Amino acid sequence: MVRPGLKRKTPDEEDYDPLIDGQREWDLEEKLNSTNYSATFVDVRDTGEGFGLAELQRDGFRNPLLFKNKTGLGLRVPSESFNVADVKLMVGARRPVDVMDVRTQQALVMTMRQWTDYYTDPNRDRILNVISLEFSHTKLDNYVESPTVVRQIDWIDRAWPPYLREKQMDALNSMDTMFYPKVRKYVLMSVADCYTDWHVDMGGTSVWYHILRGRKVFWLVPPTERNFQLFEQWTLSGRQDATFFGDMVEKCQRVELEPGNTFFIPTGWMHAVYTPEDSLVFGGNYLHSLNIKLQLRVWELEEKTRVKRQFRFPLFMQLHWYVLARYAGCLMRREHVVPPREEGEDLAAYAERMAEYGTELKNSHQPG
C-alpha cells in the first residue's frame, strides 16, 4: 500500500531502493485482510479474574494472553479521557522523545512539546511513532501500576538491590545515570497508519500492553528454533521491505486489540504491529524465571543480528548476576548483595542501616 501523498518510484528507475526509499514490496492492506494468519495461539479471556502467579507457575508462560477487560489484573492506568497533552504535562514539555519515522523506519529525537504539536495537528506531513518513552520517576509514574503478576515475577522487583533502585533520580534513560534497568513503564503514542516491522522484544523480555485509546493489530509468530533461524536470515538479508516475515513461517496469527484490552506477550514471540487509528498505550518489559533459557536464546539472536546497544535491554548481564545471588541467598539463607558503606558513615550507623536492610529482605517475596 502506498502512503497518501507519497510518490512511489518504480523498480525501473536507477535510484530505486525500496529499503532506502521506505517503500514496501508487499501490500499492507492485503496482510490486514488475508485469511492466512488464522493460527490460534492467543488465549482470549473476558477478565483477569482467577488469573495469577499460581497459573503461570503451574502451566508456564508460553502463549500470549488477551484480556478484554483489566478487572482482576491489579493493573492501574489513567482514565480513558487521558491524552497526549496530559502525557506532556506529566513528563515535561522539554523531555526528549525517541521518534520513529514509519516510512523509513529511521529514528529521530523531538521534545515532548514538539511531539504533542505534531500528534494534535490535523495536517500531519509525516507518519511518526513513539514506542519507547519510559516514564518512571516522572509524575506519570504515580498513575500507572503494572499487573500484579508482573510485579510478582519481574526480576527487577525480585532481585535488583533496592538500595540501587532508590538511588535512581534521573527520569531519562541515559546509561550514565541509570542505577537499574528502566524498562518497566512505557507510554506508546502512535498516529493512524503507523507500522512497526517484525521484531523480538529486547533481551527476550515479556511484555504487558494496555490499550487506553485507539486500536492495534498484531501479527504473531511463536519462538521455535526454526522460526528464530528464519528471523535471523530475514533480518540479516537487509531486504525486510521485500518480504513480510509472517509469510516465511508455517503459522502466524493476526489479532486486533481494542480500547480496554490488556495483552501479555511471552518471551521470544516475533511480532509486527499496525495502528489503524490514533492510539495511546501503556506497557512494560520484564525478565523472569519462567523462560530463562529462551531469554538467553533471544540475547544470542540479538548478538548475531547485531542489534545496536541503545535497543538492547540495559544492564542485562548485571541483572543476571543479581538473580544468581538472589537464588544463592534463598538456598543458603545468607544474603550475598549488601549496600556499601557510605562515605563518612560511621560503623554504628552502617550497622543499623544493614539491620534495617536485612529486615526488608527477610520480608520480601521469594523469586518467582
GROMACS .gro file of C-alpha atoms in nm:
model
  368
    1MET     CA    1   0.000   0.000   0.000
    2VAL     CA    2   0.137   0.343  -0.096
    3ARG     CA    3   0.102   0.617   0.165
    4PRO     CA    4  -0.124   0.905   0.055
    5GLY     CA    5   0.083   1.194  -0.076
    6LEU     CA    6   0.395   0.985  -0.133
    7LYS     CA    7   0.519   0.930  -0.485
    8ARG     CA    8   0.640   0.576  -0.529
    9LYS     CA    9   0.940   0.519  -0.754
   10THR     CA   10   0.930   0.216  -0.979
   11PRO     CA   11   1.192  -0.062  -0.993
   12ASP     CA   12   1.286   0.063  -1.342
   13GLU     CA   13   1.428   0.386  -1.202
   14GLU     CA   14   1.803   0.371  -1.138
   15ASP     CA   15   1.791   0.521  -0.789
   16TYR     CA   16   1.507   0.299  -0.670
   17ASP     CA   17   1.580   0.110  -0.349
   18PRO     CA   18   1.272   0.000  -0.155
   19LEU     CA   19   1.457  -0.014   0.178
   20ILE     CA   20   1.614   0.332   0.149
   21ASP     CA   21   1.307   0.485  -0.010
   22GLY     CA   22   1.086   0.342   0.262
   23GLN     CA   23   0.854   0.159   0.024
   24ARG     CA   24   0.736  -0.196   0.081
   25GLU     CA   25   0.717  -0.452  -0.196
   26TRP     CA   26   0.424  -0.620  -0.023
   27ASP     CA   27   0.074  -0.485   0.032
   28LEU     CA   28  -0.016  -0.394   0.391
   29GLU     CA   29  -0.385  -0.387   0.310
   30GLU     CA   30  -0.360  -0.747   0.191
   31LYS     CA   31  -0.188  -0.851   0.516
   32LEU     CA   32  -0.468  -0.686   0.716
   33ASN     CA   33  -0.738  -0.881   0.532
   34SER     CA   34  -0.571  -1.210   0.443
   35THR     CA   35  -0.705  -1.533   0.594
   36ASN     CA   36  -0.352  -1.679   0.602
   37TYR     CA   37  -0.284  -1.552   0.955
   38SER     CA   38  -0.551  -1.754   1.133
   39ALA     CA   39  -0.347  -1.960   1.379
   40THR     CA   40  -0.494  -1.972   1.730
   41PHE     CA   41  -0.202  -1.909   1.964
   42VAL     CA   42  -0.361  -1.630   2.171
   43ASP     CA   43  -0.560  -1.726   2.483
   44VAL     CA   44  -0.852  -1.479   2.493
   45ARG     CA   45  -1.034  -1.416   2.824
   46ASP     CA   46  -1.305  -1.174   2.930
   47THR     CA   47  -1.135  -1.056   3.251
   48GLY     CA   48  -0.831  -1.126   3.467
   49GLU     CA   49  -1.040  -1.283   3.744
   50GLY     CA   50  -0.872  -1.607   3.853
   51PHE     CA   51  -0.552  -1.537   3.662
   52GLY     CA   52  -0.233  -1.508   3.863
   53LEU     CA   53   0.106  -1.639   3.965
   54ALA     CA   54  -0.021  -1.987   4.056
   55GLU     CA   55  -0.145  -2.042   3.699
   56LEU     CA   56   0.184  -1.929   3.545
   57GLN     CA   57   0.385  -2.148   3.780
   58ARG     CA   58   0.159  -2.446   3.706
   59ASP     CA   59   0.114  -2.408   3.330
   60GLY     CA   60   0.410  -2.193   3.229
   61PHE     CA   61   0.400  -1.870   3.029
   62ARG     CA   62   0.421  -1.986   2.668
   63ASN     CA   63   0.133  -1.832   2.474
   64PRO     CA   64   0.009  -1.473   2.451
   65LEU     CA   65  -0.286  -1.379   2.672
   66LEU     CA   66  -0.553  -1.125   2.578
   67PHE     CA   67  -0.785  -0.989   2.849
   68LYS     CA   68  -1.080  -0.793   2.712
   69ASN     CA   69  -1.123  -0.617   3.048
   70LYS     CA   70  -0.848  -0.543   3.304
   71THR     CA   71  -1.067  -0.638   3.602
   72GLY     CA   72  -0.877  -0.875   3.830
   73LEU     CA   73  -0.533  -0.798   3.688
   74GLY     CA   74  -0.432  -0.543   3.953
   75LEU     CA   75  -0.347  -0.302   3.671
   76ARG     CA   76  -0.380   0.074   3.722
   77VAL     CA   77  -0.385   0.324   3.434
   78PRO     CA   78  -0.533   0.675   3.388
   79SER     CA   79  -0.893   0.724   3.276
   80GLU     CA   80  -0.997   0.700   2.911
   81SER     CA   81  -1.001   1.081   2.887
   82PHE     CA   82  -0.624   1.093   2.939
   83ASN     CA   83  -0.447   1.213   2.623
   84VAL     CA   84  -0.109   1.307   2.474
   85ALA     CA   85  -0.131   1.662   2.611
   86ASP     CA   86  -0.163   1.507   2.958
   87VAL     CA   87   0.148   1.299   2.892
   88LYS     CA   88   0.333   1.623   2.815
   89LEU     CA   89   0.219   1.776   3.144
   90MET     CA   90   0.328   1.467   3.338
   91VAL     CA   91   0.672   1.404   3.185
   92GLY     CA   92   0.766   1.763   3.096
   93ALA     CA   93   0.740   1.964   2.773
   94ARG     CA   94   1.117   1.958   2.720
   95ARG     CA   95   1.156   1.584   2.774
   96PRO     CA   96   1.343   1.430   2.475
   97VAL     CA   97   1.138   1.167   2.293
   98ASP     CA   98   1.269   0.897   2.058
   99VAL     CA   99   1.051   0.901   1.747
  100MET     CA  100   1.038   0.660   1.455
  101ASP     CA  101   0.968   0.774   1.100
  102VAL     CA  102   0.738   0.496   0.979
  103ARG     CA  103   0.818   0.544   0.611
  104THR     CA  104   1.192   0.492   0.654
  105GLN     CA  105   1.189   0.308   0.991
  106GLN     CA  106   1.462   0.552   1.096
  107ALA     CA  107   1.485   0.723   1.437
  108LEU     CA  108   1.484   1.093   1.529
  109VAL     CA  109   1.451   1.294   1.851
  110MET     CA  110   1.185   1.551   1.937
  111THR     CA  111   1.083   1.726   2.258
  112MET     CA  112   0.753   1.628   2.416
  113ARG     CA  113   0.617   1.971   2.322
  114GLN     CA  114   0.710   1.915   1.955
  115TRP     CA  115   0.563   1.567   1.963
  116THR     CA  116   0.233   1.692   2.110
  117ASP     CA  117   0.211   1.964   1.845
  118TYR     CA  118   0.266   1.701   1.576
  119TYR     CA  119   0.020   1.449   1.725
  120THR     CA  120  -0.260   1.705   1.755
  121ASP     CA  121  -0.200   1.860   1.411
  122PRO     CA  122  -0.482   1.761   1.171
  123ASN     CA  123  -0.248   1.824   0.874
  124ARG     CA  124   0.043   1.591   0.951
  125ASP     CA  125   0.300   1.570   0.674
  126ARG     CA  126   0.469   1.254   0.804
  127ILE     CA  127   0.373   0.936   0.985
  128LEU     CA  128   0.568   0.924   1.312
  129ASN     CA  129   0.554   0.683   1.604
  130VAL     CA  130   0.665   0.692   1.971
  131ILE     CA  131   0.709   0.342   2.116
  132SER     CA  132   0.983   0.385   2.376
  133LEU     CA  133   0.904   0.666   2.620
  134GLU     CA  134   0.991   0.521   2.962
  135PHE     CA  135   0.834   0.745   3.226
  136SER     CA  136   0.946   0.604   3.563
  137HIS     CA  137   1.039   0.879   3.810
  138THR     CA  138   0.805   1.131   3.647
  139LYS     CA  139   0.462   1.244   3.768
  140LEU     CA  140   0.304   0.992   3.532
  141ASP     CA  141   0.473   0.712   3.728
  142ASN     CA  142   0.217   0.763   4.007
  143TYR     CA  143  -0.078   0.698   3.774
  144VAL     CA  144   0.034   0.363   3.633
  145GLU     CA  145   0.090   0.030   3.808
  146SER     CA  146   0.179  -0.285   3.618
  147PRO     CA  147  -0.037  -0.600   3.659
  148THR     CA  148   0.009  -0.780   3.991
  149VAL     CA  149   0.153  -1.095   3.835
  150VAL     CA  150   0.418  -0.891   3.654
  151ARG     CA  151   0.535  -0.737   3.980
  152GLN     CA  152   0.547  -1.084   4.134
  153ILE     CA  153   0.783  -1.230   3.873
  154ASP     CA  154   0.978  -0.931   3.739
  155TRP     CA  155   1.348  -0.984   3.816
  156ILE     CA  156   1.396  -0.611   3.876
  157ASP     CA  157   1.142  -0.630   4.160
  158ARG     CA  158   1.263  -0.966   4.285
  159ALA     CA  159   1.642  -0.945   4.257
  160TRP     CA  160   1.777  -0.596   4.180
  161PRO     CA  161   1.912  -0.442   4.505
  162PRO     CA  162   1.655  -0.198   4.648
  163TYR     CA  163   1.927   0.047   4.754
  164LEU     CA  164   2.027   0.088   4.388
  165ARG     CA  165   1.670   0.143   4.270
  166GLU     CA  166   1.630   0.408   4.540
  167LYS     CA  167   1.935   0.593   4.404
  168GLN     CA  168   1.767   0.646   4.068
  169MET     CA  169   1.671   1.012   4.040
  170ASP     CA  170   1.701   1.084   3.667
  171ALA     CA  171   1.382   1.024   3.466
  172LEU     CA  172   1.581   0.995   3.141
  173ASN     CA  173   1.713   0.663   3.014
  174SER     CA  174   2.078   0.761   2.995
  175MET     CA  175   2.310   0.473   3.081
  176ASP     CA  176   2.537   0.722   3.256
  177THR     CA  177   2.271   0.795   3.520
  178MET     CA  178   2.090   0.458   3.531
  179PHE     CA  179   2.102   0.263   3.859
  180TYR     CA  180   1.866  -0.013   3.744
  181PRO     CA  181   1.715  -0.126   3.410
  182LYS     CA  182   1.449   0.137   3.336
  183VAL     CA  183   1.218  -0.068   3.115
  184ARG     CA  184   0.911  -0.122   3.333
  185LYS     CA  185   0.678   0.163   3.236
  186TYR     CA  186   0.633   0.288   2.881
  187VAL     CA  187   0.377   0.506   2.710
  188LEU     CA  188   0.332   0.443   2.336
  189MET     CA  189   0.177   0.716   2.121
  190SER     CA  190   0.102   0.620   1.762
  191VAL     CA  191  -0.090   0.801   1.490
  192ALA     CA  192  -0.312   0.625   1.239
  193ASP     CA  193  -0.132   0.415   0.978
  194CYS     CA  194   0.180   0.357   1.189
  195TYR     CA  195   0.352   0.026   1.123
  196THR     CA  196   0.632  -0.129   1.330
  197ASP     CA  197   0.813  -0.404   1.143
  198TRP     CA  198   0.883  -0.753   1.276
  199HIS     CA  199   1.095  -0.770   1.590
  200VAL     CA  200   1.155  -0.958   1.914
  201ASP     CA  201   1.135  -0.757   2.236
  202MET     CA  202   1.474  -0.668   2.383
  203GLY     CA  203   1.662  -0.932   2.576
  204GLY     CA  204   1.378  -1.181   2.545
  205THR     CA  205   1.163  -0.973   2.776
  206SER     CA  206   0.796  -1.049   2.816
  207VAL     CA  207   0.558  -0.755   2.774
  208TRP     CA  208   0.235  -0.627   2.925
  209TYR     CA  209   0.041  -0.392   2.697
  210HIS     CA  210  -0.281  -0.200   2.774
  211ILE     CA  211  -0.482  -0.010   2.511
  212LEU     CA  212  -0.613   0.310   2.667
  213ARG     CA  213  -0.724   0.469   2.339
  214GLY     CA  214  -0.731   0.359   1.976
  215ARG     CA  215  -0.670   0.014   1.829
  216LYS     CA  216  -0.376  -0.207   1.736
  217VAL     CA  217  -0.329  -0.502   1.503
  218PHE     CA  218  -0.062  -0.761   1.589
  219TRP     CA  219   0.085  -1.039   1.377
  220LEU     CA  220   0.249  -1.301   1.599
  221VAL     CA  221   0.493  -1.587   1.533
  222PRO     CA  222   0.593  -1.838   1.807
  223PRO     CA  223   0.954  -1.866   1.932
  224THR     CA  224   1.050  -2.203   1.781
  225GLU     CA  225   1.411  -2.269   1.688
  226ARG     CA  226   1.318  -2.290   1.320
  227ASN     CA  227   1.140  -1.955   1.336
  228PHE     CA  228   1.441  -1.796   1.508
  229GLN     CA  229   1.663  -1.921   1.225
  230LEU     CA  230   1.426  -1.778   0.964
  231PHE     CA  231   1.404  -1.449   1.154
  232GLU     CA  232   1.784  -1.425   1.165
  233GLN     CA  233   1.803  -1.484   0.789
  234TRP     CA  234   1.530  -1.227   0.722
  235THR     CA  235   1.696  -0.966   0.945
  236LEU     CA  236   2.046  -1.009   0.803
  237SER     CA  237   1.919  -1.008   0.444
  238GLY     CA  238   1.880  -0.630   0.454
  239ARG     CA  239   1.567  -0.674   0.244
  240GLN     CA  240   1.294  -0.662   0.505
  241ASP     CA  241   1.079  -0.444   0.281
  242ALA     CA  242   1.079  -0.716   0.016
  243THR     CA  243   0.926  -0.988   0.235
  244PHE     CA  244   0.662  -0.993   0.508
  245PHE     CA  245   0.818  -1.220   0.769
  246GLY     CA  246   0.483  -1.376   0.859
  247ASP     CA  247   0.476  -1.532   0.512
  248MET     CA  248   0.805  -1.715   0.572
  249VAL     CA  249   0.684  -1.926   0.864
  250GLU     CA  250   0.446  -2.217   0.895
  251LYS     CA  251   0.198  -2.046   1.129
  252CYS     CA  252   0.119  -1.683   1.210
  253GLN     CA  253  -0.173  -1.522   1.391
  254ARG     CA  254  -0.322  -1.179   1.341
  255VAL     CA  255  -0.511  -1.033   1.638
  256GLU     CA  256  -0.678  -0.695   1.690
  257LEU     CA  257  -0.670  -0.509   2.022
  258GLU     CA  258  -0.938  -0.259   2.123
  259PRO     CA  259  -0.966   0.007   2.397
  260GLY     CA  260  -0.963  -0.153   2.741
  261ASN     CA  261  -0.780  -0.468   2.625
  262THR     CA  262  -0.468  -0.589   2.807
  263PHE     CA  263  -0.219  -0.808   2.620
  264PHE     CA  264   0.059  -1.027   2.760
  265ILE     CA  265   0.333  -1.132   2.516
  266PRO     CA  266   0.567  -1.406   2.646
  267THR     CA  267   0.939  -1.441   2.582
  268GLY     CA  268   1.065  -1.451   2.226
  269TRP     CA  269   0.744  -1.405   2.027
  270MET     CA  270   0.821  -1.231   1.699
  271HIS     CA  271   0.562  -0.970   1.609
  272ALA     CA  272   0.473  -0.676   1.386
  273VAL     CA  273   0.223  -0.404   1.479
  274TYR     CA  274  -0.014  -0.181   1.280
  275THR     CA  275  -0.213   0.115   1.419
  276PRO     CA  276  -0.549   0.169   1.240
  277GLU     CA  277  -0.629   0.488   1.435
  278ASP     CA  278  -0.453   0.730   1.670
  279SER     CA  279  -0.373   0.539   1.988
  280LEU     CA  280  -0.236   0.573   2.339
  281VAL     CA  281  -0.096   0.260   2.506
  282PHE     CA  282   0.074   0.179   2.835
  283GLY     CA  283   0.309  -0.115   2.876
  284GLY     CA  284   0.628  -0.251   3.022
  285ASN     CA  285   0.903  -0.511   2.972
  286TYR     CA  286   1.025  -0.767   3.224
  287LEU     CA  287   1.258  -1.065   3.257
  288HIS     CA  288   1.160  -1.356   3.482
  289SER     CA  289   1.238  -1.713   3.584
  290LEU     CA  290   0.972  -1.890   3.377
  291ASN     CA  291   1.159  -1.870   3.043
  292ILE     CA  292   1.529  -1.825   3.128
  293LYS     CA  293   1.663  -2.047   2.851
  294LEU     CA  294   1.452  -1.873   2.587
  295GLN     CA  295   1.550  -1.529   2.717
  296LEU     CA  296   1.916  -1.620   2.668
  297ARG     CA  297   1.837  -1.753   2.319
  298VAL     CA  298   1.694  -1.413   2.225
  299TRP     CA  299   2.008  -1.244   2.364
  300GLU     CA  300   2.211  -1.472   2.136
  301LEU     CA  301   1.987  -1.378   1.843
  302GLU     CA  302   2.046  -1.009   1.916
  303GLU     CA  303   2.420  -1.071   1.909
  304LYS     CA  304   2.400  -1.249   1.574
  305THR     CA  305   2.178  -0.986   1.416
  306ARG     CA  306   2.393  -0.703   1.553
  307VAL     CA  307   2.118  -0.516   1.737
  308LYS     CA  308   2.251  -0.176   1.844
  309ARG     CA  309   2.323  -0.111   2.212
  310GLN     CA  310   2.050   0.152   2.251
  311PHE     CA  311   1.789  -0.110   2.153
  312ARG     CA  312   1.916  -0.377   2.393
  313PHE     CA  313   1.800  -0.449   2.747
  314PRO     CA  314   2.008  -0.221   2.974
  315LEU     CA  315   2.230  -0.381   3.241
  316PHE     CA  316   2.132  -0.726   3.113
  317MET     CA  317   2.437  -0.913   3.244
  318GLN     CA  318   2.435  -0.733   3.579
  319LEU     CA  319   2.072  -0.833   3.633
  320HIS     CA  320   2.157  -1.200   3.577
  321TRP     CA  321   2.432  -1.184   3.841
  322TYR     CA  322   2.188  -1.031   4.089
  323VAL     CA  323   1.936  -1.306   4.011
  324LEU     CA  324   2.205  -1.568   4.073
  325ALA     CA  325   2.293  -1.402   4.403
  326ARG     CA  326   1.924  -1.393   4.498
  327TYR     CA  327   1.881  -1.765   4.432
  328ALA     CA  328   2.202  -1.843   4.623
  329GLY     CA  329   2.075  -1.632   4.913
  330CYS     CA  330   1.744  -1.820   4.920
  331LEU     CA  331   1.915  -2.160   4.908
  332MET     CA  332   2.189  -2.079   5.159
  333ARG     CA  333   1.979  -1.844   5.377
  334ARG     CA  334   2.251  -1.585   5.352
  335GLU     CA  335   2.245  -1.253   5.170
  336HIS     CA  336   2.525  -1.204   4.916
  337VAL     CA  337   2.448  -0.849   4.798
  338VAL     CA  338   2.452  -0.569   5.054
  339PRO     CA  339   2.470  -0.189   5.021
  340PRO     CA  340   2.820  -0.044   5.052
  341ARG     CA  341   2.919   0.180   5.339
  342GLU     CA  342   2.856   0.546   5.253
  343GLU     CA  343   3.144   0.791   5.253
  344GLY     CA  344   3.182   0.939   5.601
  345GLU     CA  345   2.931   0.696   5.756
  346ASP     CA  346   3.041   0.562   6.097
  347LEU     CA  347   3.030   0.191   6.171
  348ALA     CA  348   2.740   0.213   6.417
  349ALA     CA  349   2.518   0.393   6.165
  350TYR     CA  350   2.619   0.150   5.892
  351ALA     CA  351   2.540  -0.150   6.114
  352GLU     CA  352   2.199  -0.006   6.195
  353ARG     CA  353   2.128   0.053   5.827
  354MET     CA  354   2.232  -0.303   5.743
  355ALA     CA  355   1.997  -0.438   6.009
  356GLU     CA  356   1.709  -0.246   5.852
  357TYR     CA  357   1.811  -0.369   5.509
  358GLY     CA  358   1.818  -0.729   5.635
  359THR     CA  359   1.467  -0.693   5.774
  360GLU     CA  360   1.346  -0.555   5.443
  361LEU     CA  361   1.498  -0.851   5.256
  362LYS     CA  362   1.352  -1.102   5.501
  363ASN     CA  363   1.006  -0.960   5.445
  364SER     CA  364   1.034  -0.958   5.067
  365HIS     CA  365   0.891  -1.233   4.846
  366GLN     CA  366   1.092  -1.525   4.718
  367PRO     CA  367   1.187  -1.514   4.346
  368GLY     CA  368   0.902  -1.603   4.110
   0.00000   0.00000   0.00000
